[in-house]
Coordinates of C-alpha atoms in Angstrom, one line a residue:
X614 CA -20.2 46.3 -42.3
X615 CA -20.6 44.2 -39.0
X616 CA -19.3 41.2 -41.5
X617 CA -16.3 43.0 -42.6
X618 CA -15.1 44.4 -39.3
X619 CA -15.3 40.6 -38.2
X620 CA -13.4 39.0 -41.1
X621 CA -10.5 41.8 -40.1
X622 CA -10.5 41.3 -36.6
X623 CA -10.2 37.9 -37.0
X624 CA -7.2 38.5 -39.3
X625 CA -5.6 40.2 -36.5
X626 CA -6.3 38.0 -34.3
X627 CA -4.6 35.3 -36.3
X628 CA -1.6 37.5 -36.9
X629 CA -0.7 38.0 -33.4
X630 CA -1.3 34.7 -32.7
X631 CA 1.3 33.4 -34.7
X632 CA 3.1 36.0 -33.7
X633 CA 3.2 35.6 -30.2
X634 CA 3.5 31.8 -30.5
X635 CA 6.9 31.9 -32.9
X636 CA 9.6 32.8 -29.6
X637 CA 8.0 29.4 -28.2
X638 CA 8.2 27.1 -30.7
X639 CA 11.5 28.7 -31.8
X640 CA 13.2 28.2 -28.0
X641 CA 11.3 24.6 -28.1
X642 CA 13.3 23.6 -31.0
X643 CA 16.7 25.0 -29.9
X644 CA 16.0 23.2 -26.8
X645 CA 15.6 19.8 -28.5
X646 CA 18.6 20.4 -31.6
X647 CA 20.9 22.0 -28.7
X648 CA 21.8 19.8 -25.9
X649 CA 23.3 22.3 -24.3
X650 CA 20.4 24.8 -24.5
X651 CA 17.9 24.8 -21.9
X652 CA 14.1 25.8 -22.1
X653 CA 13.2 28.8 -19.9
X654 CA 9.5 30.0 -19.7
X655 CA 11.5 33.4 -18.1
X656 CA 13.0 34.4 -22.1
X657 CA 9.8 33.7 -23.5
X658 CA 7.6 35.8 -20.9
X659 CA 10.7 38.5 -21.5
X660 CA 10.3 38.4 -25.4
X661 CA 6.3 39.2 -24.8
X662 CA 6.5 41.4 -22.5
X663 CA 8.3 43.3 -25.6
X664 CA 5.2 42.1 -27.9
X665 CA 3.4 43.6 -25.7
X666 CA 4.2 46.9 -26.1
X667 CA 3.7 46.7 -30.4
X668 CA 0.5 45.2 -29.2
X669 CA -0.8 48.2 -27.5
X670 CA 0.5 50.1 -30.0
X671 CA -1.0 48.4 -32.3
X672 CA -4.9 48.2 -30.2
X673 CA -4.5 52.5 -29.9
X674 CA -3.7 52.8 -33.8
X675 CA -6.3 50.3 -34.8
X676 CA -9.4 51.2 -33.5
X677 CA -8.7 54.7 -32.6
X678 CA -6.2 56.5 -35.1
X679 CA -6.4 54.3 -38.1
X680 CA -10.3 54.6 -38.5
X681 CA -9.3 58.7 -39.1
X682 CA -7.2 58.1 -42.1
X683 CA -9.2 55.3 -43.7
X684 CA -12.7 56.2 -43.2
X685 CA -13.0 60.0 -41.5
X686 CA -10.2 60.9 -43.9
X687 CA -8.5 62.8 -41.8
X688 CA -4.8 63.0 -43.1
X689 CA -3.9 65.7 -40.9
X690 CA -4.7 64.9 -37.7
X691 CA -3.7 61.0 -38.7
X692 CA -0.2 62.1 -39.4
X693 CA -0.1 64.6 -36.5
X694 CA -1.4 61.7 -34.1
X695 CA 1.0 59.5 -35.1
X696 CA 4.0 62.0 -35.1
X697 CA 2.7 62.1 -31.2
X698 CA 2.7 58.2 -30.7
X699 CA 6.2 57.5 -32.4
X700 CA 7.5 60.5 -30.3
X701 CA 5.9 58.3 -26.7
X702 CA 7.7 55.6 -27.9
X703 CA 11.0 57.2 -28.4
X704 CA 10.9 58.2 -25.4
X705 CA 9.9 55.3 -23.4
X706 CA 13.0 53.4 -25.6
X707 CA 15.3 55.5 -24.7
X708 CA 14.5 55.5 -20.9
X709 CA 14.5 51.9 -20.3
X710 CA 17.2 51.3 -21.7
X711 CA 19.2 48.8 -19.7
X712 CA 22.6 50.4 -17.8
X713 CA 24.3 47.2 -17.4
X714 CA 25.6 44.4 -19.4
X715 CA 22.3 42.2 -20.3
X716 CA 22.4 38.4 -19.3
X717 CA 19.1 36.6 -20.5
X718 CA 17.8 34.6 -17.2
X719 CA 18.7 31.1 -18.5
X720 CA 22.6 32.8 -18.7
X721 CA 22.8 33.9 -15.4
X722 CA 21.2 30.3 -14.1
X723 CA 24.2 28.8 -15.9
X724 CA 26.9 31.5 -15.1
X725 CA 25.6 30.5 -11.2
X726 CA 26.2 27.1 -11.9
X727 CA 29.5 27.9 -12.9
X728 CA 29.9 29.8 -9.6
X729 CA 30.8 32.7 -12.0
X730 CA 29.0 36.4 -11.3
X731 CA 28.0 38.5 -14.3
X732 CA 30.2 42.1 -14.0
X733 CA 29.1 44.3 -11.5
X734 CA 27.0 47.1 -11.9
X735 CA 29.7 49.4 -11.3
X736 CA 32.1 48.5 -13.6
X737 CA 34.1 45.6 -14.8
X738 CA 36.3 44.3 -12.2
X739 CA 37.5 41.2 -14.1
X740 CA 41.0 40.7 -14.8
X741 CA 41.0 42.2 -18.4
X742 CA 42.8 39.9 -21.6
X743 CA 46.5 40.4 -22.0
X744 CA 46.5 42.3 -25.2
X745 CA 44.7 44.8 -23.2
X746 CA 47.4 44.9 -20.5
X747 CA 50.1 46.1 -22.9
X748 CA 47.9 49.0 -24.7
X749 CA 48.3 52.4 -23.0
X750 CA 46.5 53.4 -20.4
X751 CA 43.1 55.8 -21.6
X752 CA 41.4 58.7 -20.2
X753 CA 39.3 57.2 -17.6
X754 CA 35.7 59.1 -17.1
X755 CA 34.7 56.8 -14.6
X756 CA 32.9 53.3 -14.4
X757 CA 29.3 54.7 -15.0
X758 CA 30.0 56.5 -18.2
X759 CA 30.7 53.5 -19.6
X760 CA 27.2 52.4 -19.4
X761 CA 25.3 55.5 -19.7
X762 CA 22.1 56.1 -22.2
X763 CA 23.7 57.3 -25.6
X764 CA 22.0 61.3 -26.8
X765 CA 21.0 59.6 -30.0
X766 CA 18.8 56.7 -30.7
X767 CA 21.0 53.5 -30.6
X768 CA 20.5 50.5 -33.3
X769 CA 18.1 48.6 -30.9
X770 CA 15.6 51.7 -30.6
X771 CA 16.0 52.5 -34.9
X772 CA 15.2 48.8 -35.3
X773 CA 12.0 48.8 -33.3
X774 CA 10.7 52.2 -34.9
X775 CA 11.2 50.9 -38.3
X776 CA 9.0 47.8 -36.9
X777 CA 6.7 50.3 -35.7
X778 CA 6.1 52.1 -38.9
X779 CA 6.0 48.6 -40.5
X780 CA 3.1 47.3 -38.2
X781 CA 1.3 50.7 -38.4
X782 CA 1.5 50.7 -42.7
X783 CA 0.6 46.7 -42.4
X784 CA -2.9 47.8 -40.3
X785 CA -3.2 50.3 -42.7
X786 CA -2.8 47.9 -45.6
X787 CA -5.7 45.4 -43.8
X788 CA -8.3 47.8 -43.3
X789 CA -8.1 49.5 -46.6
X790 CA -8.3 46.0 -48.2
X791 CA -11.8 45.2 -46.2
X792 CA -12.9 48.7 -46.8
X793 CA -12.3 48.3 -50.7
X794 CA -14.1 45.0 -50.4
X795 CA -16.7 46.5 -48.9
X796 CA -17.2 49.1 -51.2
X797 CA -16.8 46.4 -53.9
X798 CA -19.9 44.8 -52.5
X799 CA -21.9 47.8 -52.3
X800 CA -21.1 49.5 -55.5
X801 CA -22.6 46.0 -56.8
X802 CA -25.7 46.4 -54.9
X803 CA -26.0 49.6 -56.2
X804 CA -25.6 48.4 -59.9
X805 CA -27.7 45.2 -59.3
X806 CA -30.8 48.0 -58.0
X807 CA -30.1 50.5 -60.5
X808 CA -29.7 47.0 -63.4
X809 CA -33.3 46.3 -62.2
X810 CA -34.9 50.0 -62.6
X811 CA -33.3 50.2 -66.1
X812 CA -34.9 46.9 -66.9
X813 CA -38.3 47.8 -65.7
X814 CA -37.7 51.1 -67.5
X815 CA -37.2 49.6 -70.7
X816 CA -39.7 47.0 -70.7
X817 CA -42.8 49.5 -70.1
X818 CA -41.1 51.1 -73.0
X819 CA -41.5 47.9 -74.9
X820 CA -44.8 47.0 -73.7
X821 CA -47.4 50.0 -75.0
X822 CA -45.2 49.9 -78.2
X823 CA -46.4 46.9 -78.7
X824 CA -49.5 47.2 -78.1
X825 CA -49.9 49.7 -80.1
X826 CA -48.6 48.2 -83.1
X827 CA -51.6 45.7 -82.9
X828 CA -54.1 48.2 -82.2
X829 CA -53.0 49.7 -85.6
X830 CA -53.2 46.6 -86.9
X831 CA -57.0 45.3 -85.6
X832 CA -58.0 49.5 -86.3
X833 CA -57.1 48.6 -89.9
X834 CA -59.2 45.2 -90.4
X835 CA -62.2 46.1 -88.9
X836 CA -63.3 47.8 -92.2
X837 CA -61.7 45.6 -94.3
X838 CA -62.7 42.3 -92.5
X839 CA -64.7 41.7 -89.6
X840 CA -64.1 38.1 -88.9
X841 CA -60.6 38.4 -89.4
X842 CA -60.5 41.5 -86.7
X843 CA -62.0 38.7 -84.4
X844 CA -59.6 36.6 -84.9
X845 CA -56.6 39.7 -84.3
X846 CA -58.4 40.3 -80.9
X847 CA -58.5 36.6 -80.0
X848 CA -55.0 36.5 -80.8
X849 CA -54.3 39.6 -79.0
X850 CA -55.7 38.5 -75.7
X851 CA -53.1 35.5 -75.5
X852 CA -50.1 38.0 -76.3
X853 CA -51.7 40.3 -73.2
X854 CA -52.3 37.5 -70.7
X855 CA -48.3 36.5 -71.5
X856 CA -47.4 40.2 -71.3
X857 CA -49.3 40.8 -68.1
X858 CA -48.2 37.7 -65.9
X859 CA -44.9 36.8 -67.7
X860 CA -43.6 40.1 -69.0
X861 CA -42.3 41.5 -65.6
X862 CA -40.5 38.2 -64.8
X863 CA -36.7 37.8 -65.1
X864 CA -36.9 34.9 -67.1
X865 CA -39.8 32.3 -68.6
X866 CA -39.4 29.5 -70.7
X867 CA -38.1 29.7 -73.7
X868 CA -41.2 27.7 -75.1
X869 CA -43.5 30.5 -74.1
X870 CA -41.4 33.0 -75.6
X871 CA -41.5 31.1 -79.1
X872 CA -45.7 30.6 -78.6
X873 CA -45.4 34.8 -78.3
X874 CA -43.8 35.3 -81.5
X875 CA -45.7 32.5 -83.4
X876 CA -48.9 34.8 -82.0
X877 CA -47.6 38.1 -82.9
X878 CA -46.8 36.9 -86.5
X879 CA -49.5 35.3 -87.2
X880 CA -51.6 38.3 -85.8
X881 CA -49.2 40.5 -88.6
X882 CA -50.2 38.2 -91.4
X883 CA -53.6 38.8 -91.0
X884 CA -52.7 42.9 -92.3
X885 CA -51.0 41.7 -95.3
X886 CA -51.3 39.8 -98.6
X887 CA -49.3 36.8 -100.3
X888 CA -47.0 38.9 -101.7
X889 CA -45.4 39.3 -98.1
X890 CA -43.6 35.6 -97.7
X891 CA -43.5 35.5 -93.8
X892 CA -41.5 32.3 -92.5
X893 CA -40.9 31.7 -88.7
X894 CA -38.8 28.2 -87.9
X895 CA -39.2 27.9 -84.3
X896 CA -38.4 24.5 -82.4
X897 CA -40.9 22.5 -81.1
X898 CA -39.5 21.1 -78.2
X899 CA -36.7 23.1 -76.6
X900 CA -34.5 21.8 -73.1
X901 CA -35.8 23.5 -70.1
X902 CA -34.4 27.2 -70.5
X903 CA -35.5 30.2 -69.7
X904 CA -35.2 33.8 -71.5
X905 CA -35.7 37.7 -70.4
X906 CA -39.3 37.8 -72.1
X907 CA -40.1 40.2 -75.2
X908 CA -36.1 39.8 -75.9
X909 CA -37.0 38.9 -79.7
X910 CA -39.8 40.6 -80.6
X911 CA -38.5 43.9 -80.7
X912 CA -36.0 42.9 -84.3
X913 CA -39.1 40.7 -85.6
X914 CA -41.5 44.1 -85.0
X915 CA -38.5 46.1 -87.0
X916 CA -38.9 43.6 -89.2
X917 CA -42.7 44.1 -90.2
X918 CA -42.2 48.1 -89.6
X919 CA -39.2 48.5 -91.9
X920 CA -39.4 45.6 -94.5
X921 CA -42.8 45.4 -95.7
X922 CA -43.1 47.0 -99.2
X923 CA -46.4 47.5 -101.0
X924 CA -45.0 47.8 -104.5
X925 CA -43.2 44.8 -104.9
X926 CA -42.9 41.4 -103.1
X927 CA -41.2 41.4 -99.6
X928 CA -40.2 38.7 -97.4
X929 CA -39.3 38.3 -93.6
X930 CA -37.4 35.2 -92.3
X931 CA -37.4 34.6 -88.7
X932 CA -35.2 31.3 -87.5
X933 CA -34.3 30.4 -84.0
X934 CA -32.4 27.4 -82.4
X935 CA -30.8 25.9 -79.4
X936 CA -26.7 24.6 -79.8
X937 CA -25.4 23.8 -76.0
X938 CA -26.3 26.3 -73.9
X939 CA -26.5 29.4 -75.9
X940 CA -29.6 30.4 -78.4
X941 CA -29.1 31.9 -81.7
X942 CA -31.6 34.1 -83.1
X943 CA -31.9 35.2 -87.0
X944 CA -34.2 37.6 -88.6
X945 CA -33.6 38.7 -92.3
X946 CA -36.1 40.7 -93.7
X947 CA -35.9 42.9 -97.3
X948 CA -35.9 47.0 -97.0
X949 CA -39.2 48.8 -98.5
X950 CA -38.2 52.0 -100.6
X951 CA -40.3 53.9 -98.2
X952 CA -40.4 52.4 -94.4
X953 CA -42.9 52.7 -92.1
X954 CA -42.4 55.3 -90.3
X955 CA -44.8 54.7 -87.4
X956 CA -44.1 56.7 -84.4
X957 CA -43.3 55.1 -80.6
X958 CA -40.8 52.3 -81.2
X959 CA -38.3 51.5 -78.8
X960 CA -35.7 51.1 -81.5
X961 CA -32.6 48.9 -81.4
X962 CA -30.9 51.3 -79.3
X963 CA -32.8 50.2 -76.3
X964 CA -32.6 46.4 -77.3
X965 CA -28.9 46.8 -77.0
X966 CA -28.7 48.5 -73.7
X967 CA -31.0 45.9 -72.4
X968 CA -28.5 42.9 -73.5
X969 CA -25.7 45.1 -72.0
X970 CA -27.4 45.3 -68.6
X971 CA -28.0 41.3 -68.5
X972 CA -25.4 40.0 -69.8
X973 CA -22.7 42.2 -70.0
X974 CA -20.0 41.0 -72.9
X975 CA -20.9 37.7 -72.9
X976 CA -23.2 38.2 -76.2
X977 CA -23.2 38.3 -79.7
X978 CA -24.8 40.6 -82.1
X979 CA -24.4 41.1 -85.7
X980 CA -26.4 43.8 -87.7
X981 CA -25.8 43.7 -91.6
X982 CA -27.7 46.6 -92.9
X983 CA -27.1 45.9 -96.8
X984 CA -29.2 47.9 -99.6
X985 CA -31.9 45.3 -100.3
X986 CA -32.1 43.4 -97.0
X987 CA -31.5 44.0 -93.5
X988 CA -30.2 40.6 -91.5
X989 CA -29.8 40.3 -87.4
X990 CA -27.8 37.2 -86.0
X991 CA -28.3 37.1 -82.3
X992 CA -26.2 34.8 -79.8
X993 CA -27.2 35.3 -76.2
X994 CA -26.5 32.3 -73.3
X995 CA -29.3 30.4 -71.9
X996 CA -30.0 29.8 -68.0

């Protein structure tokens, strides 16, 4: 907020700056392109010491009456306020108005030089033009009605209310532009925090799923055969020691991501016979990427729970590889007539939601659910 308030004061700043330096540089040039012009500090200090009243104007509405409307929300007592300060100022027009011909000091300096006197104060006592001789004579009210203060506002005080209202709706404009950049920033915090807890949410979802897949798994060998439940546990303490200091990370490399699934597979082969053709092509060596962790697993444990038949042969295909910057995933498996229906997953409903929160739009999935096989094509960008 502190930032913010900065970043518009400066723009203010700025502003009058250029606004106060214009009636210089503007007599500077007429000076130089008009010979017969002369520079006078006197019309400058006159045209800011008109500046000067906007500028208060301005200093009252900006820190004290605009903050109502913009952030207090306030609308009546904005509009009421204002109808007060445009009333002031009406006011003050109207009484200094000037009651005699205006001559701008560099005139008069001129008209003295000329030994010529601007019209009295009382009344024009110069020898009037002759077309003015020869038109009858009018009522005459008297010299000073001539020159006194119109009832109604004159073109002079409409102009500078219509700059008033101008200046007040520009302020406006400014701080509701910094205040919707502000709220830009935090509604992003706000996403980036509540990103994170969804995250977190879903992957201690995915975690005891896991888990408990393989406990299922090394529960069913240990009757059947010992040595090869030794080998399930051996392999199961790798997948935990990646799970445990890699699985709350944003990102790890996309090598120890691949050594995951190549565990978890060949910990599933273990529960089945040759009729199940498992195939995982998997690079070797990979560029230095890195991926959310337990990304793929979810579709490849879908895989096992949903196309592993054991009536007829079956067959999962798992293929992953690198082009540019992006990684595409495929896993093709065939449908059993009756699915596992373990209890517990996390489901493919979750694995969207959690591409949606990282990246947004900017993947690809394809699902081609087809009677006899079941085919995912991922395409997600690599960091």
């Amino acid at each position: 907020m502190q930032e913010q308030r900065k970043h518009e004061n400066l723009t203010y700043l700025a502003l009058w700056g250029m606004l106060f330096t214009v009636p210089v540089l503007s007599l500077y040039v007429r000076s130089v392109n008009d010979d017969s012009f002369t520079f006078y500090w006197s019309d400058v200090l006159m045209i800011w010491k008109q500046f000067a009243i906007f500028l208060c104007i301005f200093l009252v509405h900006n820190f004290l009456l605009a903050p109502l409307l913009v952030y207090k929300h306030k609308r009546a007592l904005y509009f009421c306020a204002i109808a007060v300060v445009m009333g002031i100022f009406v006011t003050y027009q109207c009484s200094n108005r000037p009651m005699k011909p205006f001559y701008p000091p560099h005139q008069r300096h001129e008209m003295a030089d000329r030994h010529q006197q601007p019209p009295h104060e009382e009344g024009f006592d110069h020898e009037p033009p002759p077309f003015e001789k020869e038109t009858p004579p009018k009522r005459h009210h008297g010299p000073r009605d001539q020159h006194r203060p119109p009832v109604f506002l004159g073109e002079h005080d409409i102009v500078a209310l219509i700059v008033l209202i101008l200046m007040m709706g520009m302020n406006i404009g400014i701080k509701f532009y910094f205040k919707s950049r502000h709220d830009d920033k935090q509604l992003m915090v706000l996403e980036k925090e509540n990103l994170e807890q969804q995250l977190e949410y879903l992957k201690y979802q995915i975690n005891p799923h896991f888990f408990m897949n393989t406990l299922n798994n090394i529960h069913a060998l240990v009757d059947i055969d010992p040595e090869k439940a030794k080998d399930t546990i051996l392999e199961l303490s790798k997948m935990m020691r990646f799970v445990l200091y890699e699985g709350d990370k944003k990102g790890v490399p996309i090598t120890r991501e691949f050594d995951f699934i190549r565990n978890y597979v060949t910990l599933m082969k273990l529960r089945y016979t040759d009729k199940v053709e498992v195939k995982v092509e998997l690079p070797a060596e990979v560029p230095d990427y890195e991926l959310p962790p337990l990304m793929l697993i979810t579709f490849i444990e879908n895989a096992f729970k949903h196309g592993i038949s054991y009536q007829h042969a079956s067959f999962i295909h798992v293929k992953a590889g690198i082009e540019g910057t992006k990684l595409r995933f495929t896993c093709r498996n065939s449908k059993a007539d009756k699915p596992n229906e373990e209890k517990g997953g996390v489901g493919l409903a979750n694995v969207k939601q959690r591409l949606n929160l990282i990246y947004g739009t900017n993947y690809t999935l394809n699902i081609q659910d087809e009677p006899d096989t079941y085919n995912v094509e991922l395409e997600i960008p690599l960091t």
